[in-house]
mmCIF file of C-alpha atoms in Angstrom:
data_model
loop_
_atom_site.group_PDB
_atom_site.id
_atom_site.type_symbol
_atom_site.label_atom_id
_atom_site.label_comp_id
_atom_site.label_asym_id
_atom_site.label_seq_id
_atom_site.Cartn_x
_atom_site.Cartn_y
_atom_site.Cartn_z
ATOM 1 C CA UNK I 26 5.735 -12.951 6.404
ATOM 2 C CA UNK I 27 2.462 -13.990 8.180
ATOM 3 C CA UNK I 28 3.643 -12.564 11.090
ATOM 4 C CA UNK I 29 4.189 -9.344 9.565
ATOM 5 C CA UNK I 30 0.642 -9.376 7.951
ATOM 6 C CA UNK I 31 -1.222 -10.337 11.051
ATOM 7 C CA UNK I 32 0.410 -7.802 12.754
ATOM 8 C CA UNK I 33 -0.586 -5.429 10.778
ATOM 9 C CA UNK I 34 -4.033 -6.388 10.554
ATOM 10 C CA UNK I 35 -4.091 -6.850 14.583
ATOM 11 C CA UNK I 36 -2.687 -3.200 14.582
ATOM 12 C CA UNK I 37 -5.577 -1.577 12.252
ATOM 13 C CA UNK I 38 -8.002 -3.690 13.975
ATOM 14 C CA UNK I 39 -6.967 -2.790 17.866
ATOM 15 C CA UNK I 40 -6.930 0.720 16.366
ATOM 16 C CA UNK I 41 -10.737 0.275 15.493
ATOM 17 C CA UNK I 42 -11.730 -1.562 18.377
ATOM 18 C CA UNK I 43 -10.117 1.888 20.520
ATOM 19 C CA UNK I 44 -12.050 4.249 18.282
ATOM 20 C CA UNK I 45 -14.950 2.406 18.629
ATOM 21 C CA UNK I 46 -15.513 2.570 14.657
ATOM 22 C CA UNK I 47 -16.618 -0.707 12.836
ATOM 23 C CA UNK I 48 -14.930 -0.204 9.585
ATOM 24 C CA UNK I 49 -14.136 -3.473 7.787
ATOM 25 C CA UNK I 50 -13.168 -5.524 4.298
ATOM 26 C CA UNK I 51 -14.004 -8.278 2.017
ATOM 27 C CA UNK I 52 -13.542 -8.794 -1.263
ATOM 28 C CA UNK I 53 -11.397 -11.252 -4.002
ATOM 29 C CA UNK I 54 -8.473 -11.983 -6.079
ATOM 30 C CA UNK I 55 -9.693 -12.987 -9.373
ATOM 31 C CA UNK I 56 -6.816 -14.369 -11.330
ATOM 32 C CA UNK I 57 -8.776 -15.030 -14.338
ATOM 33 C CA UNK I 58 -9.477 -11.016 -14.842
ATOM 34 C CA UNK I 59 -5.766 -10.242 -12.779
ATOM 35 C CA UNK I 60 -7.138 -7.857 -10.401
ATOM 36 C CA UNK I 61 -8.257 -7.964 -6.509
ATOM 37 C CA UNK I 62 -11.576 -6.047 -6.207
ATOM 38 C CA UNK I 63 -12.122 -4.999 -2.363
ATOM 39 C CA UNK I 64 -15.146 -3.581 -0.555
ATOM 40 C CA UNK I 65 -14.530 -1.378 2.757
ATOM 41 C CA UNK I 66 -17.519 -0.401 4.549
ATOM 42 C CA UNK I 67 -18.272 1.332 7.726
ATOM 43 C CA UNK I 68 -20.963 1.342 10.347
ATOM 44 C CA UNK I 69 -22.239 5.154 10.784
ATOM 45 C CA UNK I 70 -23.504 4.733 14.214
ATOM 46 C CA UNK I 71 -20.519 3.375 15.165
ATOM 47 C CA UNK I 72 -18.292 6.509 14.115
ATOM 48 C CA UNK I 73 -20.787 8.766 15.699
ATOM 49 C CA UNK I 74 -21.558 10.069 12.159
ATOM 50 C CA UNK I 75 -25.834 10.695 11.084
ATOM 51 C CA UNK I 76 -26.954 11.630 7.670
ATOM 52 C CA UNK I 77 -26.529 13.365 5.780
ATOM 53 C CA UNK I 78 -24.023 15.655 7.366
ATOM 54 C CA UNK I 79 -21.953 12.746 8.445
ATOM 55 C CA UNK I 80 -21.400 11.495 5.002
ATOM 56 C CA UNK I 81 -18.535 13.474 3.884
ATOM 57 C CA UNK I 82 -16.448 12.319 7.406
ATOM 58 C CA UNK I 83 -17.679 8.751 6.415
ATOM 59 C CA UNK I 84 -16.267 8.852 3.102
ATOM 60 C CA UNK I 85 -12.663 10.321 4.928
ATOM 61 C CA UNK I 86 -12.881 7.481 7.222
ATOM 62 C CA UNK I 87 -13.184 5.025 4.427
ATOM 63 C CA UNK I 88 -10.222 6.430 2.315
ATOM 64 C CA UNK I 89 -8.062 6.402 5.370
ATOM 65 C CA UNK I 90 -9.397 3.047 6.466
ATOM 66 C CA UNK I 91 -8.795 1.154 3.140
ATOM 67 C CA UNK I 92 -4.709 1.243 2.773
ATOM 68 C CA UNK I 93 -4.238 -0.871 6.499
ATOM 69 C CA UNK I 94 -7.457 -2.968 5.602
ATOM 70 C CA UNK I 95 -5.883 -4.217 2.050
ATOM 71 C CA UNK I 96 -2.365 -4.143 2.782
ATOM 72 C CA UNK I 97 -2.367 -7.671 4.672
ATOM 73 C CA UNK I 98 -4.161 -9.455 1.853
ATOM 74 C CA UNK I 99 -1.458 -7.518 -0.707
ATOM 75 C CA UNK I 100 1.776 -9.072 1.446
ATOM 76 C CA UNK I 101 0.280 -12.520 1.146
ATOM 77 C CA UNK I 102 -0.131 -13.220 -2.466
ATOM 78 C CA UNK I 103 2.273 -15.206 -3.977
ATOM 79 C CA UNK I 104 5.003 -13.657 -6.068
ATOM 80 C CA UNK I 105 6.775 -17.371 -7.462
ATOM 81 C CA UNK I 106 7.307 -20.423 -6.395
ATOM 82 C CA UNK I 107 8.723 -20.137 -2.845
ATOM 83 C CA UNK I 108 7.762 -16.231 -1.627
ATOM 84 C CA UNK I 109 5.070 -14.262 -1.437
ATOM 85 C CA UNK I 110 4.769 -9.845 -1.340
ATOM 86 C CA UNK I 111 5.634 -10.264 2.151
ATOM 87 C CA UNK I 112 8.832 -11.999 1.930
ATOM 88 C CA UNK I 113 10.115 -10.201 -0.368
ATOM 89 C CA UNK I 114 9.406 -7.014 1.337
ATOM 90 C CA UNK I 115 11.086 -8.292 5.030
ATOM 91 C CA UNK I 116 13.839 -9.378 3.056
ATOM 92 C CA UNK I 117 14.325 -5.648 1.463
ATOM 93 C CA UNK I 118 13.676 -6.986 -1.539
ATOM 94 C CA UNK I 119 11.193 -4.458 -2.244
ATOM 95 C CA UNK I 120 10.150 -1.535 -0.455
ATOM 96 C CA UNK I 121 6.701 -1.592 1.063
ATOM 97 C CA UNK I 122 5.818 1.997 -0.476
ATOM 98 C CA UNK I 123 5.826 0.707 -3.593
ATOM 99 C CA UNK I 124 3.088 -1.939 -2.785
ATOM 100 C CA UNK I 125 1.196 1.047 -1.068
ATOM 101 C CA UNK I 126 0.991 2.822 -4.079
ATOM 102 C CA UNK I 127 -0.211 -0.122 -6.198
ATOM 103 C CA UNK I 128 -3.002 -0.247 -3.895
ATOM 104 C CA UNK I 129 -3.465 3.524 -3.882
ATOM 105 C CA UNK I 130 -3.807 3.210 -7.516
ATOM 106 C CA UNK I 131 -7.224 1.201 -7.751
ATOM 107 C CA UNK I 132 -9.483 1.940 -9.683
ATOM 108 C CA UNK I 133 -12.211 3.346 -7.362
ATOM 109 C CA UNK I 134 -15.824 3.387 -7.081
ATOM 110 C CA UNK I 135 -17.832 6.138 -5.470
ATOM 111 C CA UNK I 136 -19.199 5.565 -1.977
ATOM 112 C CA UNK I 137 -22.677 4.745 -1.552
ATOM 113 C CA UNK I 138 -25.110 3.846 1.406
ATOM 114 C CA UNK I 139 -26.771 0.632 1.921
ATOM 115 C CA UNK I 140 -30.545 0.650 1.959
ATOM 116 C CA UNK I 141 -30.826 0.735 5.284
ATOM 117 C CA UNK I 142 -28.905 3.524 5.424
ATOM 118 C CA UNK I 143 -26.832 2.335 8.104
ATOM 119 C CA UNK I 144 -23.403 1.760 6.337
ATOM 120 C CA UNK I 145 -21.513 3.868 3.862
ATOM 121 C CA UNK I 146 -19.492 1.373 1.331
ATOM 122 C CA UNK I 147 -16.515 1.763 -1.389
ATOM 123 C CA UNK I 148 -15.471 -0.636 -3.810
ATOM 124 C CA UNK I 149 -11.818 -0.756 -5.186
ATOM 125 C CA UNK I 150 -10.779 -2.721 -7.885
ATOM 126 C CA UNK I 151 -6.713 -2.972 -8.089
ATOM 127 C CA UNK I 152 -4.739 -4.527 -10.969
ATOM 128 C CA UNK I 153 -2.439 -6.934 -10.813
ATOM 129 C CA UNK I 154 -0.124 -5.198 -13.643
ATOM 130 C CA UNK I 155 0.474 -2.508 -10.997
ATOM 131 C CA UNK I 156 2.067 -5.334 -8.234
ATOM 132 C CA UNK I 157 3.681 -7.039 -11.109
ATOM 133 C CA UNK I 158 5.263 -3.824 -12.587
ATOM 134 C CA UNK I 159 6.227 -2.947 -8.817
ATOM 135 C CA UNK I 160 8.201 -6.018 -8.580
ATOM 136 C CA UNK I 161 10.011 -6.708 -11.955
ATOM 137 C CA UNK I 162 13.941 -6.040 -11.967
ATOM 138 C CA UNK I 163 14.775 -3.030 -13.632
ATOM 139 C CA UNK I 164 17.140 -2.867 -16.777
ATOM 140 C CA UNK I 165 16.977 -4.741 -19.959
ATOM 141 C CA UNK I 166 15.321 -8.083 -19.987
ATOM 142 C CA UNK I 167 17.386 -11.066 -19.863
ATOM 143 C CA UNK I 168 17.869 -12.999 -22.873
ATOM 144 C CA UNK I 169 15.430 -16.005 -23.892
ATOM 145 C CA UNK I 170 17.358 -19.289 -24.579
ATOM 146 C CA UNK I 171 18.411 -20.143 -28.121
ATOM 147 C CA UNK I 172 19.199 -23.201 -30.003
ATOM 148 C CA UNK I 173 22.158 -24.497 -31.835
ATOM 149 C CA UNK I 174 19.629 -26.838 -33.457
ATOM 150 C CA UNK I 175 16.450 -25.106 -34.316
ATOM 151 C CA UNK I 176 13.601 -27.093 -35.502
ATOM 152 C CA UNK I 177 11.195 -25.804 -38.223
ATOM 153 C CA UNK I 178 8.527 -24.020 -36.701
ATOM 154 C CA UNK I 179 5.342 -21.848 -37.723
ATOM 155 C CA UNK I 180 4.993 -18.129 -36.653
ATOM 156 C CA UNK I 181 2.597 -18.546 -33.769
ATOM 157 C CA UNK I 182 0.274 -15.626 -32.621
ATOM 158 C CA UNK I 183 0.841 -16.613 -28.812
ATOM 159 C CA UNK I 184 1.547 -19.652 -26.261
ATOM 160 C CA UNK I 185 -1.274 -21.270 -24.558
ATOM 161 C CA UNK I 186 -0.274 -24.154 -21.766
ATOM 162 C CA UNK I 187 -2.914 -26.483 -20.673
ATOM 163 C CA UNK I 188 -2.567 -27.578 -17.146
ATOM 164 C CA UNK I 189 -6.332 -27.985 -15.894
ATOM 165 C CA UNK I 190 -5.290 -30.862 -14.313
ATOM 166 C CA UNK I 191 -3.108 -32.960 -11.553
ATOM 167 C CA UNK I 192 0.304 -32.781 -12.478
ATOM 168 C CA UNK I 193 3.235 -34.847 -11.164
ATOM 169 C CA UNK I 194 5.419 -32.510 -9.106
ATOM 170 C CA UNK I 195 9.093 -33.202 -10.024
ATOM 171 C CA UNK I 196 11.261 -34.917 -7.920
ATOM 172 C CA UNK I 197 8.234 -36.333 -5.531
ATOM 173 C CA UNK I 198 6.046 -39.374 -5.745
ATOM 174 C CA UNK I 199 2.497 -37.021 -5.614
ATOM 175 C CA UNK I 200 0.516 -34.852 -8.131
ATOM 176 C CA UNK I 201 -0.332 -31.311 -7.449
ATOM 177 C CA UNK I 202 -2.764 -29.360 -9.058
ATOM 178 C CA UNK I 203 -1.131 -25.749 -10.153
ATOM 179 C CA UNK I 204 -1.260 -22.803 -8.205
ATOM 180 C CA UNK I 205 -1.299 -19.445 -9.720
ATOM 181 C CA UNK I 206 1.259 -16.626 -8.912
ATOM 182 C CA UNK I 207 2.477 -13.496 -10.465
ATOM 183 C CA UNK I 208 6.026 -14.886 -11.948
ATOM 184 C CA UNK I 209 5.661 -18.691 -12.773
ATOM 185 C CA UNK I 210 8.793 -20.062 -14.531
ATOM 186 C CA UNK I 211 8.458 -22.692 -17.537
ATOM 187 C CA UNK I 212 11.105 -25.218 -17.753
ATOM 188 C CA UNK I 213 11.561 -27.781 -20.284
ATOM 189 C CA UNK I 214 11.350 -31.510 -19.566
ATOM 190 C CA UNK I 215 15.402 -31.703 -19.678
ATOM 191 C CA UNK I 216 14.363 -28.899 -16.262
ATOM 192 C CA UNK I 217 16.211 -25.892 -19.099
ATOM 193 C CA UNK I 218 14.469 -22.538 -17.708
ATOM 194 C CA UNK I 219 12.409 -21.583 -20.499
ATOM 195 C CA UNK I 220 10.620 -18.108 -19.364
ATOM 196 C CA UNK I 221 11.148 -16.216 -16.124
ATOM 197 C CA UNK I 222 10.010 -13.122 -14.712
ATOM 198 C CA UNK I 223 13.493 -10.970 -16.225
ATOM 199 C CA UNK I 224 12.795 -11.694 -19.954
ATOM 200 C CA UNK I 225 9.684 -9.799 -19.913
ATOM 201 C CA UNK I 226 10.057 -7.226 -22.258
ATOM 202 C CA UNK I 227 7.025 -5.334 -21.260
ATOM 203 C CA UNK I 228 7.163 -3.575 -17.681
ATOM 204 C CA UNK I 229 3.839 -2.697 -17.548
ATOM 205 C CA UNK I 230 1.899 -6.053 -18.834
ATOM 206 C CA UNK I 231 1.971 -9.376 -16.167
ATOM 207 C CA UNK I 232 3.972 -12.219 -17.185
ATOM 208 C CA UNK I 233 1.438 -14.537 -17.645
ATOM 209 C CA UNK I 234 -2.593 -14.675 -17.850
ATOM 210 C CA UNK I 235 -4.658 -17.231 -16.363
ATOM 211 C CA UNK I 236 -8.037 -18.688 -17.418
ATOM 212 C CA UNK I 237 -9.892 -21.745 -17.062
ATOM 213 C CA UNK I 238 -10.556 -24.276 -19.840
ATOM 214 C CA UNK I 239 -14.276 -23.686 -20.677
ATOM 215 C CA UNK I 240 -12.336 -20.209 -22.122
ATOM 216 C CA UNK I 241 -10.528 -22.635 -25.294
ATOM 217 C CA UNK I 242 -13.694 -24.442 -26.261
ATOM 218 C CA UNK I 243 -15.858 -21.871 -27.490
ATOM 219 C CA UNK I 244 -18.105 -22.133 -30.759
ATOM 220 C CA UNK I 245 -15.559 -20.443 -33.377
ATOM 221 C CA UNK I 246 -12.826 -21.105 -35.478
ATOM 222 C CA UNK I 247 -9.615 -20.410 -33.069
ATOM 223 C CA UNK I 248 -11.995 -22.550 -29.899
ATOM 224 C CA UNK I 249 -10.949 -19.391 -27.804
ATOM 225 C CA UNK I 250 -13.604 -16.742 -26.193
ATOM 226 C CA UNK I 251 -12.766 -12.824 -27.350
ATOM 227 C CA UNK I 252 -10.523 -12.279 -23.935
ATOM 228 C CA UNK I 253 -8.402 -14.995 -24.816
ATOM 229 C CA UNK I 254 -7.726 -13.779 -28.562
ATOM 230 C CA UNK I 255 -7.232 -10.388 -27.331
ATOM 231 C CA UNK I 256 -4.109 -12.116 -25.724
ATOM 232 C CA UNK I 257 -2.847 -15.056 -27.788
ATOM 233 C CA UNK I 258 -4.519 -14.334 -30.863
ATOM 234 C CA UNK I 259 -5.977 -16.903 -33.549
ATOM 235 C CA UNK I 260 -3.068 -18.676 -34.184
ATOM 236 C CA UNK I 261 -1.947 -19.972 -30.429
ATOM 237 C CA UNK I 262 0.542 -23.046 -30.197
ATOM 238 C CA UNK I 263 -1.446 -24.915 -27.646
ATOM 239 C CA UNK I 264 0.612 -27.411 -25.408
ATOM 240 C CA UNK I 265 0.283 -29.548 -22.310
ATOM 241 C CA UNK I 266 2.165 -28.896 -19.139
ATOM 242 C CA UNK I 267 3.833 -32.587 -18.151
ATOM 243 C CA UNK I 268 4.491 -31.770 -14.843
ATOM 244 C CA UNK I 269 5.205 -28.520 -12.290
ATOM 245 C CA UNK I 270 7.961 -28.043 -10.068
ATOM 246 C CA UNK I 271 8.720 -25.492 -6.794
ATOM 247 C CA UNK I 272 8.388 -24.987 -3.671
ATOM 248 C CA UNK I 273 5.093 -24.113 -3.747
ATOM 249 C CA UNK I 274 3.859 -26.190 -7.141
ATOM 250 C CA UNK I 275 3.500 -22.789 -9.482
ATOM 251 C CA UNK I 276 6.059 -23.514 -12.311
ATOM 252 C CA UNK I 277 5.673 -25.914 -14.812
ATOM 253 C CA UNK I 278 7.024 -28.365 -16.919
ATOM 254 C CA UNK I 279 6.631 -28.808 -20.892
ATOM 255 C CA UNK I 280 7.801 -31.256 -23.355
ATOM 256 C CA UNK I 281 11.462 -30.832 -24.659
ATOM 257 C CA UNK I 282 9.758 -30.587 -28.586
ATOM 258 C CA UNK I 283 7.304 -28.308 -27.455
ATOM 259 C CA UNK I 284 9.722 -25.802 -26.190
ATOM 260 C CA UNK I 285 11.757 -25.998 -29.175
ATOM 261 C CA UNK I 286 8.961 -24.664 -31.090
ATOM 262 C CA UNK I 287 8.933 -21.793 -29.035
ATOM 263 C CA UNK I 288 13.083 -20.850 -29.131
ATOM 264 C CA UNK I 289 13.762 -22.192 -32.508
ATOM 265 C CA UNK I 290 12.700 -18.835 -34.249
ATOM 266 C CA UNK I 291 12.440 -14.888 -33.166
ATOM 267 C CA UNK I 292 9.450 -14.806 -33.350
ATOM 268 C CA UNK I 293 8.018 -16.960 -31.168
ATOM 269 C CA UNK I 294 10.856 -16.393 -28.946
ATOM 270 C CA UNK I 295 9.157 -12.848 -28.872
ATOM 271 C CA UNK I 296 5.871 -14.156 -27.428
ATOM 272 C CA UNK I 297 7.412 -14.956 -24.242
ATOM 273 C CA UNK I 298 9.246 -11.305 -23.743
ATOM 274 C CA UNK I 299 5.874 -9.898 -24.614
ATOM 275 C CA UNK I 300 3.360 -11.861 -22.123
ATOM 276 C CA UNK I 301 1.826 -13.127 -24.721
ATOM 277 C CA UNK I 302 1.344 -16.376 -22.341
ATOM 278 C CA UNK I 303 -1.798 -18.013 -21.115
ATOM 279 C CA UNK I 304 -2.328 -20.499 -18.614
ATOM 280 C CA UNK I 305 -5.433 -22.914 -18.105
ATOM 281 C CA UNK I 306 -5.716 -23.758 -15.016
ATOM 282 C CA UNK I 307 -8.958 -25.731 -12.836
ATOM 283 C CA UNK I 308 -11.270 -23.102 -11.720
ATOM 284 C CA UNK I 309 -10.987 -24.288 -7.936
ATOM 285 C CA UNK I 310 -7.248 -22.196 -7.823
ATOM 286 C CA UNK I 311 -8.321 -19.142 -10.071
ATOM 287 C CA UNK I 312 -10.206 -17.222 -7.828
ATOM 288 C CA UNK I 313 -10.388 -17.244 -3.847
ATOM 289 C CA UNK I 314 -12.427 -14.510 -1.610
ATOM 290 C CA UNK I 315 -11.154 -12.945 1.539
#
């Protein structure tokens, strides 16, 4: 898969470097807020473009500039535990037009110069509901596993997980902090698969949400900041991850007990087919700049 990024990204760029035009990228994934918000900006001079009747061709050559520029950065986030966009699409998994129109679905902001008046800039902010939604399996969601022995169990409002810290990573003799990813998988300590990717109900919503753990100590009744509540609500069951498990360490492990508080009823069952799902992770893995 990092073959097939870099090529593309030493295709767009030896395209450049032929044209002479200095047109270029940075930007983040952010997977606290779930979206990747890129900058493309391009050198005037270097396109041969002045002010102000160059500005319209600028803004052309940042439109066409910003698919090839973002498209690398796209194919290398990771999907689960062992693949990321890129695999999947070599593997024909899924079609790389449908990643290209994620990205051509930003949200975008209006071009503007720099003071200096020397570069013309565009911001676009891309969420990561429109990857997600790319990549679920079509057709009814799978079902979430029952019990033949429920336990007694409130109604929760939503699931929280705590896993802020090292984890032991099952099967090995090391601890692993968690990495984020668009489908983790929850498994209960006896390794039952408790949540997946095909029991989302909701094609439109991720599977999960991520946030950091200042975000469940705020000064209110429910401890959680408004974003949170807006997810989980005020009545969260709030658990601790006991260990995490893959390839790459993304899925994670809970207590047998815990996860029979989730299965032993509908409607908490329902939480996991709606997303209703958050994550706390350390900040050092929720956010990385490119």
């Amino acid at each position: 898969m990092r073959k097939f990024s870099s090529f593309l990204l030493l295709f767009f760029t030896a395209a450049c470097v032929f044209s002479e035009v200095n047109i270029g990228i940075s930007g983040s994934l952010d997977w606290t807020d779930m979206r990747i918000s890129s900058q493309v900006s391009l050198d005037l001079a270097s396109a041969g473009l002045k002010l102000p009747a160059g500005r319209t061709q600028g803004e052309t050559f940042l439109n066409s500039g910003y698919l090839n520029l973002i498209k690398p950065y796209l194919l290398e986030i990771q999907v689960d535990s062992s693949s990321v966009i890129g695999d999947l699409v070599n593997s024909g998994q899924v079609n790389l037009a449908q990643i290209e129109q994620a990205a051509l679905g930003a949200k975008s902001v209006a071009p503007a110069l720099t003071s200096d008046m020397r570069n013309i800039f565009t911001t676009q902010i891309i969420s990561m509901s429109g990857l997600s939604s790319a990549l679920l399996p079509a057709g009814k969601p799978s079902p979430i596993m029952r019990t033949l022995t429920p336990v007694s169990s409130a109604g929760y409002t939503g699931i929280i997980i705590i896993a802020a810290d090292e984890l032991p990573m099952y099967g090995m003799k090391s601890t692993s902090l968690v990495t984020p990813c668009l489908f983790p998988k929850i498994w209960d300590s006896n390794m039952n698969l408790i949540y997946e990717r095909s029991m989302l109900e909701i094609k439109d919503i991720t599977m999960v949400n991520y946030s950091s753990l200042d975000n469940i100590f705020h000064k209110n009744p429910t401890g959680l900041s408004a974003k949170l509540r807006e997810i989980v609500g005020d009545k969260p069951l709030k658990i601790f991850a006991r260990g995490v498990f893959g390839i790459k360490p993304t899925d994670l492990i809970i207590e047998r007990d815990d996860a029979m508080l989730i299965i032993s009823s509908e409607e908490n069952r329902r939480l996991l087919s709606q997303g209703k799902v958050v994550i706390i992770l350390d900040d050092s893995v929720l956010k990385y700049d490119f």
